[in-house]
Amino acid sequence: MNTDLGFIRKDVEINAEGTLIKGWLYLPLRKKTEPYPAIVMAHGYAGLKEMYLESYAKKFAENGFAVVLFDYRNFGDSEGTPRHEIDPWQQVEDYRHVITYASSLSEVDSESIGIWGTSYSGGHVLVVGATDKRVKCVVSQVPTISGSKMAHRRVNGDALTELLSSFAEDRLNRQRGGDPVYYSVVPGGEFENSVYKSKDALEFYLKGSEKFNNKVTLRSIELSRGYEPGAFIA
């Protein structure tokens, strides 16, 4: 349990139907006779709770919100396999599990739960906010809107043909019991191919946390191509 000016932070474990999602619960220290409104939040693509987000969670807690900041399954302190696989729809479900946990706390007003996301999770919160009536507020920062359009901008021509073939080969190998194929998230990892190549991305990920592991499964890339959270905005 960690304390700071204006709030307390506790490690928490959340049962996601047999898989433990782990995170931090922030509670304001200011005295209040009624439960606190709550914010559920998580990082974007391959991000961990230790990567820059605590400054947001602290500010929210200092201003009277309970906050649950968590790692998705397969990442960080949370359980789940394959490690470092990003299934956007499963991450949407992880948000729902954490909302359920938050709503069960005596310190939280279950009728005043909001969700916060950035980048890939900015897309997740659009989906959750549109489909889960327990959510009363959505903050979506620089969100993923269309996985297919983003994929088209990044890869085309012969490179696309090669990528699609690698998806099929990976699926066949995994069905036969082989290990997943991995990409580095940014250049400099143990794998030749990387998801992001810009200098900004390199600095963002590698300076975010010592706990960051520079890899994701190839299937994470495949799954992102069909993810269209912008369809839920209306």
PDB file of C-alpha atoms in Angstrom, residues 21-226:
ATOM      1  CA  ILE A  21      -5.997  -8.675 -13.896  1.00  0.00           C
ATOM      2  CA  LYS A  22      -3.709  -6.633 -11.685  1.00  0.00           C
ATOM      3  CA  GLY A  23      -3.661  -2.918 -11.133  1.00  0.00           C
ATOM      4  CA  TRP A  24      -3.650  -0.008  -8.736  1.00  0.00           C
ATOM      5  CA  LEU A  25      -6.608   1.404  -6.847  1.00  0.00           C
ATOM      6  CA  TYR A  26      -6.378   5.079  -5.909  1.00  0.00           C
ATOM      7  CA  LEU A  27      -8.686   6.459  -3.236  1.00  0.00           C
ATOM      8  CA  PRO A  28      -8.852  10.117  -2.139  1.00  0.00           C
ATOM      9  CA  LEU A  29      -7.941  10.793   1.463  1.00  0.00           C
ATOM     10  CA  ARG A  30     -10.348  13.706   1.780  1.00  0.00           C
ATOM     11  CA  LYS A  31     -13.243  12.868   4.056  1.00  0.00           C
ATOM     12  CA  LYS A  32     -16.552  12.329   2.317  1.00  0.00           C
ATOM     13  CA  THR A  33     -19.825  10.895   3.551  1.00  0.00           C
ATOM     14  CA  GLU A  34     -20.847   9.550   0.118  1.00  0.00           C
ATOM     15  CA  PRO A  35     -18.989   7.142  -2.220  1.00  0.00           C
ATOM     16  CA  TYR A  36     -16.599   8.596  -4.776  1.00  0.00           C
ATOM     17  CA  PRO A  37     -17.183   8.760  -8.526  1.00  0.00           C
ATOM     18  CA  ALA A  38     -14.699   6.437 -10.222  1.00  0.00           C
ATOM     19  CA  ILE A  39     -12.484   6.341 -13.299  1.00  0.00           C
ATOM     20  CA  VAL A  40     -11.289   3.110 -14.919  1.00  0.00           C
ATOM     21  CA  MET A  41      -8.220   3.530 -17.122  1.00  0.00           C
ATOM     22  CA  ALA A  42      -5.566   1.585 -19.025  1.00  0.00           C
ATOM     23  CA  HIS A  43      -2.825   2.223 -21.567  1.00  0.00           C
ATOM     24  CA  GLY A  44      -2.710   1.935 -25.341  1.00  0.00           C
ATOM     25  CA  TYR A  45      -0.907  -0.488 -27.646  1.00  0.00           C
ATOM     26  CA  ALA A  46       1.566  -2.623 -25.647  1.00  0.00           C
ATOM     27  CA  GLY A  47       1.605  -0.058 -22.830  1.00  0.00           C
ATOM     28  CA  LEU A  48       1.827  -0.757 -19.108  1.00  0.00           C
ATOM     29  CA  LYS A  49       0.316   1.033 -16.139  1.00  0.00           C
ATOM     30  CA  GLU A  50       3.819   2.213 -15.153  1.00  0.00           C
ATOM     31  CA  MET A  51       4.238   4.102 -18.441  1.00  0.00           C
ATOM     32  CA  TYR A  52       3.310   7.746 -17.835  1.00  0.00           C
ATOM     33  CA  LEU A  53      -0.286   7.139 -16.687  1.00  0.00           C
ATOM     34  CA  GLU A  54       0.245   7.450 -12.957  1.00  0.00           C
ATOM     35  CA  SER A  55       0.464  11.241 -13.199  1.00  0.00           C
ATOM     36  CA  TYR A  56      -3.093  11.249 -14.605  1.00  0.00           C
ATOM     37  CA  ALA A  57      -4.377   8.834 -11.955  1.00  0.00           C
ATOM     38  CA  LYS A  58      -2.799  10.881  -9.150  1.00  0.00           C
ATOM     39  CA  LYS A  59      -4.370  14.081 -10.415  1.00  0.00           C
ATOM     40  CA  PHE A  60      -7.789  12.448 -10.650  1.00  0.00           C
ATOM     41  CA  ALA A  61      -7.488  11.013  -7.119  1.00  0.00           C
ATOM     42  CA  GLU A  62      -6.324  14.335  -5.697  1.00  0.00           C
ATOM     43  CA  ASN A  63      -9.490  15.873  -7.133  1.00  0.00           C
ATOM     44  CA  GLY A  64     -11.879  13.420  -5.493  1.00  0.00           C
ATOM     45  CA  PHE A  65     -12.117  10.450  -7.881  1.00  0.00           C
ATOM     46  CA  ALA A  66     -11.489   6.812  -7.096  1.00  0.00           C
ATOM     47  CA  VAL A  67      -9.305   5.408  -9.891  1.00  0.00           C
ATOM     48  CA  VAL A  68      -8.507   1.892 -11.057  1.00  0.00           C
ATOM     49  CA  LEU A  69      -5.462   1.804 -13.353  1.00  0.00           C
ATOM     50  CA  PHE A  70      -4.784  -1.695 -14.675  1.00  0.00           C
ATOM     51  CA  ASP A  71      -2.660  -3.884 -16.941  1.00  0.00           C
ATOM     52  CA  TYR A  72      -4.513  -5.885 -19.596  1.00  0.00           C
ATOM     53  CA  ARG A  73      -4.290  -9.645 -19.493  1.00  0.00           C
ATOM     54  CA  ASN A  74      -1.085 -10.932 -21.156  1.00  0.00           C
ATOM     55  CA  PHE A  75       0.764  -7.756 -20.119  1.00  0.00           C
ATOM     56  CA  GLY A  76       2.665  -6.369 -17.156  1.00  0.00           C
ATOM     57  CA  ASP A  77       1.664  -7.763 -13.784  1.00  0.00           C
ATOM     58  CA  SER A  78      -1.547  -9.361 -15.062  1.00  0.00           C
ATOM     59  CA  GLU A  79      -1.917 -13.037 -15.877  1.00  0.00           C
ATOM     60  CA  GLY A  80      -2.783 -14.430 -19.283  1.00  0.00           C
ATOM     61  CA  THR A  81      -1.211 -16.118 -22.285  1.00  0.00           C
ATOM     62  CA  PRO A  82       0.137 -15.850 -24.907  1.00  0.00           C
ATOM     63  CA  ARG A  83       2.240 -13.142 -23.306  1.00  0.00           C
ATOM     64  CA  HIS A  84       2.309  -9.844 -25.170  1.00  0.00           C
ATOM     65  CA  GLU A  85      -0.639 -10.673 -27.403  1.00  0.00           C
ATOM     66  CA  ILE A  86      -3.022  -7.759 -28.012  1.00  0.00           C
ATOM     67  CA  ASP A  87      -6.585  -8.778 -28.794  1.00  0.00           C
ATOM     68  CA  PRO A  88      -8.553  -5.511 -28.863  1.00  0.00           C
ATOM     69  CA  TRP A  89     -11.873  -7.189 -28.157  1.00  0.00           C
ATOM     70  CA  GLN A  90     -10.402  -9.038 -25.190  1.00  0.00           C
ATOM     71  CA  GLN A  91      -9.020  -5.758 -23.902  1.00  0.00           C
ATOM     72  CA  VAL A  92     -12.505  -4.278 -24.224  1.00  0.00           C
ATOM     73  CA  GLU A  93     -13.705  -7.158 -22.035  1.00  0.00           C
ATOM     74  CA  ASP A  94     -10.940  -6.407 -19.540  1.00  0.00           C
ATOM     75  CA  TYR A  95     -12.330  -2.878 -19.208  1.00  0.00           C
ATOM     76  CA  ARG A  96     -15.734  -4.427 -18.441  1.00  0.00           C
ATOM     77  CA  HIS A  97     -14.239  -6.711 -15.787  1.00  0.00           C
ATOM     78  CA  VAL A  98     -12.533  -3.774 -14.102  1.00  0.00           C
ATOM     79  CA  ILE A  99     -15.739  -1.719 -14.245  1.00  0.00           C
ATOM     80  CA  THR A 100     -17.479  -4.606 -12.479  1.00  0.00           C
ATOM     81  CA  TYR A 101     -14.767  -4.600  -9.818  1.00  0.00           C
ATOM     82  CA  ALA A 102     -14.975  -0.843  -9.332  1.00  0.00           C
ATOM     83  CA  SER A 103     -18.758  -0.961  -9.019  1.00  0.00           C
ATOM     84  CA  SER A 104     -18.454  -3.580  -6.247  1.00  0.00           C
ATOM     85  CA  LEU A 105     -16.365  -1.353  -3.976  1.00  0.00           C
ATOM     86  CA  SER A 106     -18.098   0.310  -1.042  1.00  0.00           C
ATOM     87  CA  GLU A 107     -16.002   3.437  -1.624  1.00  0.00           C
ATOM     88  CA  VAL A 108     -17.305   3.832  -5.198  1.00  0.00           C
ATOM     89  CA  ASP A 109     -20.593   5.250  -6.463  1.00  0.00           C
ATOM     90  CA  SER A 110     -21.580   2.553  -8.961  1.00  0.00           C
ATOM     91  CA  GLU A 111     -23.830   5.046 -10.758  1.00  0.00           C
ATOM     92  CA  SER A 112     -20.908   7.412 -11.429  1.00  0.00           C
ATOM     93  CA  ILE A 113     -18.267   5.412 -13.266  1.00  0.00           C
ATOM     94  CA  GLY A 114     -16.298   6.898 -16.147  1.00  0.00           C
ATOM     95  CA  ILE A 115     -13.638   5.401 -18.410  1.00  0.00           C
ATOM     96  CA  TRP A 116     -10.441   6.928 -19.804  1.00  0.00           C
ATOM     97  CA  GLY A 117      -8.307   5.713 -22.685  1.00  0.00           C
ATOM     98  CA  THR A 118      -5.493   6.876 -24.919  1.00  0.00           C
ATOM     99  CA  SER A 119      -4.465   5.797 -28.426  1.00  0.00           C
ATOM    100  CA  TYR A 120      -5.489   2.115 -28.772  1.00  0.00           C
ATOM    101  CA  SER A 121      -7.398   2.238 -25.487  1.00  0.00           C
ATOM    102  CA  GLY A 122      -8.936   5.489 -26.712  1.00  0.00           C
ATOM    103  CA  GLY A 123     -10.691   3.222 -29.190  1.00  0.00           C
ATOM    104  CA  HIS A 124     -11.569   0.697 -26.499  1.00  0.00           C
ATOM    105  CA  VAL A 125     -13.403   3.263 -24.385  1.00  0.00           C
ATOM    106  CA  LEU A 126     -15.506   4.307 -27.390  1.00  0.00           C
ATOM    107  CA  VAL A 127     -16.677   0.711 -27.738  1.00  0.00           C
ATOM    108  CA  VAL A 128     -17.272   0.212 -24.013  1.00  0.00           C
ATOM    109  CA  GLY A 129     -19.011   3.555 -23.596  1.00  0.00           C
ATOM    110  CA  ALA A 130     -21.382   2.786 -26.462  1.00  0.00           C
ATOM    111  CA  THR A 131     -22.275  -0.706 -25.287  1.00  0.00           C
ATOM    112  CA  ASP A 132     -22.113  -0.733 -21.488  1.00  0.00           C
ATOM    113  CA  LYS A 133     -24.808   1.298 -19.723  1.00  0.00           C
ATOM    114  CA  ARG A 134     -22.806   1.335 -16.486  1.00  0.00           C
ATOM    115  CA  VAL A 135     -20.465   3.886 -18.057  1.00  0.00           C
ATOM    116  CA  LYS A 136     -21.585   7.471 -17.488  1.00  0.00           C
ATOM    117  CA  CYS A 137     -18.604   9.345 -18.977  1.00  0.00           C
ATOM    118  CA  VAL A 138     -15.971   8.622 -21.643  1.00  0.00           C
ATOM    119  CA  VAL A 139     -12.638  10.384 -22.186  1.00  0.00           C
ATOM    120  CA  SER A 140     -10.938   9.233 -25.393  1.00  0.00           C
ATOM    121  CA  GLN A 141      -7.518  10.788 -26.028  1.00  0.00           C
ATOM    122  CA  VAL A 142      -6.017  10.566 -29.571  1.00  0.00           C
ATOM    123  CA  PRO A 143      -8.040   7.389 -30.210  1.00  0.00           C
ATOM    124  CA  THR A 144      -7.642   4.617 -32.721  1.00  0.00           C
ATOM    125  CA  ILE A 145     -10.633   5.037 -35.020  1.00  0.00           C
ATOM    126  CA  SER A 146     -10.083   2.570 -37.881  1.00  0.00           C
ATOM    127  CA  GLY A 147      -7.632  -0.301 -37.775  1.00  0.00           C
ATOM    128  CA  SER A 148      -8.180  -1.094 -41.445  1.00  0.00           C
ATOM    129  CA  LYS A 149      -7.423   2.437 -42.646  1.00  0.00           C
ATOM    130  CA  MET A 150      -4.395   2.663 -40.389  1.00  0.00           C
ATOM    131  CA  ALA A 151      -3.122  -0.666 -41.721  1.00  0.00           C
ATOM    132  CA  HIS A 152      -3.628   0.451 -45.336  1.00  0.00           C
ATOM    133  CA  ARG A 153      -1.512   3.552 -44.718  1.00  0.00           C
ATOM    134  CA  ARG A 154       1.321   1.548 -43.185  1.00  0.00           C
ATOM    135  CA  VAL A 155       1.598  -1.487 -45.466  1.00  0.00           C
ATOM    136  CA  ASN A 156       0.644  -2.042 -49.106  1.00  0.00           C
ATOM    137  CA  GLY A 157       1.854  -3.648 -52.322  1.00  0.00           C
ATOM    138  CA  ASP A 158       4.298  -6.551 -52.072  1.00  0.00           C
ATOM    139  CA  ALA A 159       4.876  -5.867 -48.381  1.00  0.00           C
ATOM    140  CA  LEU A 160       1.163  -6.414 -47.717  1.00  0.00           C
ATOM    141  CA  THR A 161       1.166  -9.691 -49.645  1.00  0.00           C
ATOM    142  CA  GLU A 162       4.110 -10.879 -47.560  1.00  0.00           C
ATOM    143  CA  LEU A 163       2.468  -9.767 -44.302  1.00  0.00           C
ATOM    144  CA  LEU A 164      -0.803 -11.552 -45.056  1.00  0.00           C
ATOM    145  CA  SER A 165       1.114 -14.720 -45.884  1.00  0.00           C
ATOM    146  CA  SER A 166       2.958 -14.485 -42.576  1.00  0.00           C
ATOM    147  CA  PHE A 167      -0.387 -14.289 -40.741  1.00  0.00           C
ATOM    148  CA  ALA A 168      -1.480 -17.570 -42.329  1.00  0.00           C
ATOM    149  CA  GLU A 169       1.856 -19.273 -41.602  1.00  0.00           C
ATOM    150  CA  ASP A 170       1.739 -18.143 -37.970  1.00  0.00           C
ATOM    151  CA  ARG A 171      -1.779 -19.484 -37.521  1.00  0.00           C
ATOM    152  CA  LEU A 172      -0.812 -22.849 -39.014  1.00  0.00           C
ATOM    153  CA  ASN A 173       2.280 -23.060 -36.826  1.00  0.00           C
ATOM    154  CA  ARG A 174       0.324 -22.204 -33.672  1.00  0.00           C
ATOM    155  CA  GLN A 175      -2.378 -24.734 -34.512  1.00  0.00           C
ATOM    156  CA  ARG A 176       0.347 -27.376 -34.688  1.00  0.00           C
ATOM    157  CA  GLY A 177       1.536 -26.417 -31.214  1.00  0.00           C
ATOM    158  CA  GLY A 178       4.346 -24.040 -32.159  1.00  0.00           C
ATOM    159  CA  ASP A 179       5.212 -20.791 -30.431  1.00  0.00           C
ATOM    160  CA  PRO A 180       3.765 -17.492 -31.674  1.00  0.00           C
ATOM    161  CA  VAL A 181       5.806 -15.322 -34.015  1.00  0.00           C
ATOM    162  CA  TYR A 182       6.830 -12.045 -32.377  1.00  0.00           C
ATOM    163  CA  TYR A 183       7.639  -8.564 -33.621  1.00  0.00           C
ATOM    164  CA  SER A 184       9.482  -5.892 -31.691  1.00  0.00           C
ATOM    165  CA  VAL A 185       7.232  -2.960 -30.767  1.00  0.00           C
ATOM    166  CA  VAL A 186       9.972  -0.506 -31.781  1.00  0.00           C
ATOM    167  CA  PRO A 187      13.410  -1.033 -33.396  1.00  0.00           C
ATOM    168  CA  GLY A 188      16.191  -2.319 -31.209  1.00  0.00           C
ATOM    169  CA  GLY A 189      14.375  -5.320 -29.772  1.00  0.00           C
ATOM    170  CA  GLU A 190      15.330  -8.949 -30.205  1.00  0.00           C
ATOM    171  CA  PHE A 191      13.163  -9.311 -33.331  1.00  0.00           C
ATOM    172  CA  GLU A 192      14.071  -7.883 -36.730  1.00  0.00           C
ATOM    173  CA  ASN A 193      10.603  -6.584 -37.637  1.00  0.00           C
ATOM    174  CA  SER A 194       8.925  -3.863 -35.586  1.00  0.00           C
ATOM    175  CA  VAL A 195       5.428  -2.398 -35.374  1.00  0.00           C
ATOM    176  CA  TYR A 196       6.490   1.253 -35.010  1.00  0.00           C
ATOM    177  CA  LYS A 197       9.609   2.775 -36.524  1.00  0.00           C
ATOM    178  CA  SER A 198       9.537   6.497 -35.725  1.00  0.00           C
ATOM    179  CA  LYS A 199      11.972   8.216 -33.377  1.00  0.00           C
ATOM    180  CA  ASP A 200       9.048   9.452 -31.265  1.00  0.00           C
ATOM    181  CA  ALA A 201       7.734   5.908 -30.806  1.00  0.00           C
ATOM    182  CA  LEU A 202      11.202   4.646 -29.892  1.00  0.00           C
ATOM    183  CA  GLU A 203      11.585   7.284 -27.203  1.00  0.00           C
ATOM    184  CA  PHE A 204       8.039   6.842 -25.898  1.00  0.00           C
ATOM    185  CA  TYR A 205       8.269   3.100 -25.371  1.00  0.00           C
ATOM    186  CA  LEU A 206      11.869   2.667 -24.296  1.00  0.00           C
ATOM    187  CA  LYS A 207      11.783   5.513 -21.777  1.00  0.00           C
ATOM    188  CA  GLY A 208       8.345   4.632 -20.404  1.00  0.00           C
ATOM    189  CA  SER A 209       9.290   1.974 -17.870  1.00  0.00           C
ATOM    190  CA  GLU A 210      11.996  -0.550 -17.098  1.00  0.00           C
ATOM    191  CA  LYS A 211       9.207  -3.138 -17.020  1.00  0.00           C
ATOM    192  CA  PHE A 212       8.375  -2.606 -20.706  1.00  0.00           C
ATOM    193  CA  ASN A 213       9.112  -5.698 -22.808  1.00  0.00           C
ATOM    194  CA  ASN A 214       9.743  -4.745 -26.431  1.00  0.00           C
ATOM    195  CA  LYS A 215       7.641  -7.346 -28.210  1.00  0.00           C
ATOM    196  CA  VAL A 216       4.131  -8.244 -29.355  1.00  0.00           C
ATOM    197  CA  THR A 217       2.799 -11.280 -31.194  1.00  0.00           C
ATOM    198  CA  LEU A 218       2.336 -11.148 -34.942  1.00  0.00           C
ATOM    199  CA  ARG A 219      -1.328 -11.975 -34.377  1.00  0.00           C
ATOM    200  CA  SER A 220      -1.659  -8.687 -32.476  1.00  0.00           C
ATOM    201  CA  ILE A 221      -0.957  -6.950 -35.781  1.00  0.00           C
ATOM    202  CA  GLU A 222      -3.438  -9.164 -37.615  1.00  0.00           C
ATOM    203  CA  LEU A 223      -6.187  -8.490 -35.071  1.00  0.00           C
ATOM    204  CA  SER A 224      -5.638  -4.739 -35.187  1.00  0.00           C
ATOM    205  CA  ARG A 225      -6.416  -4.673 -38.923  1.00  0.00           C
ATOM    206  CA  GLY A 226     -10.056  -5.546 -38.297  1.00  0.00           C
TER     207      GLY A 226
END
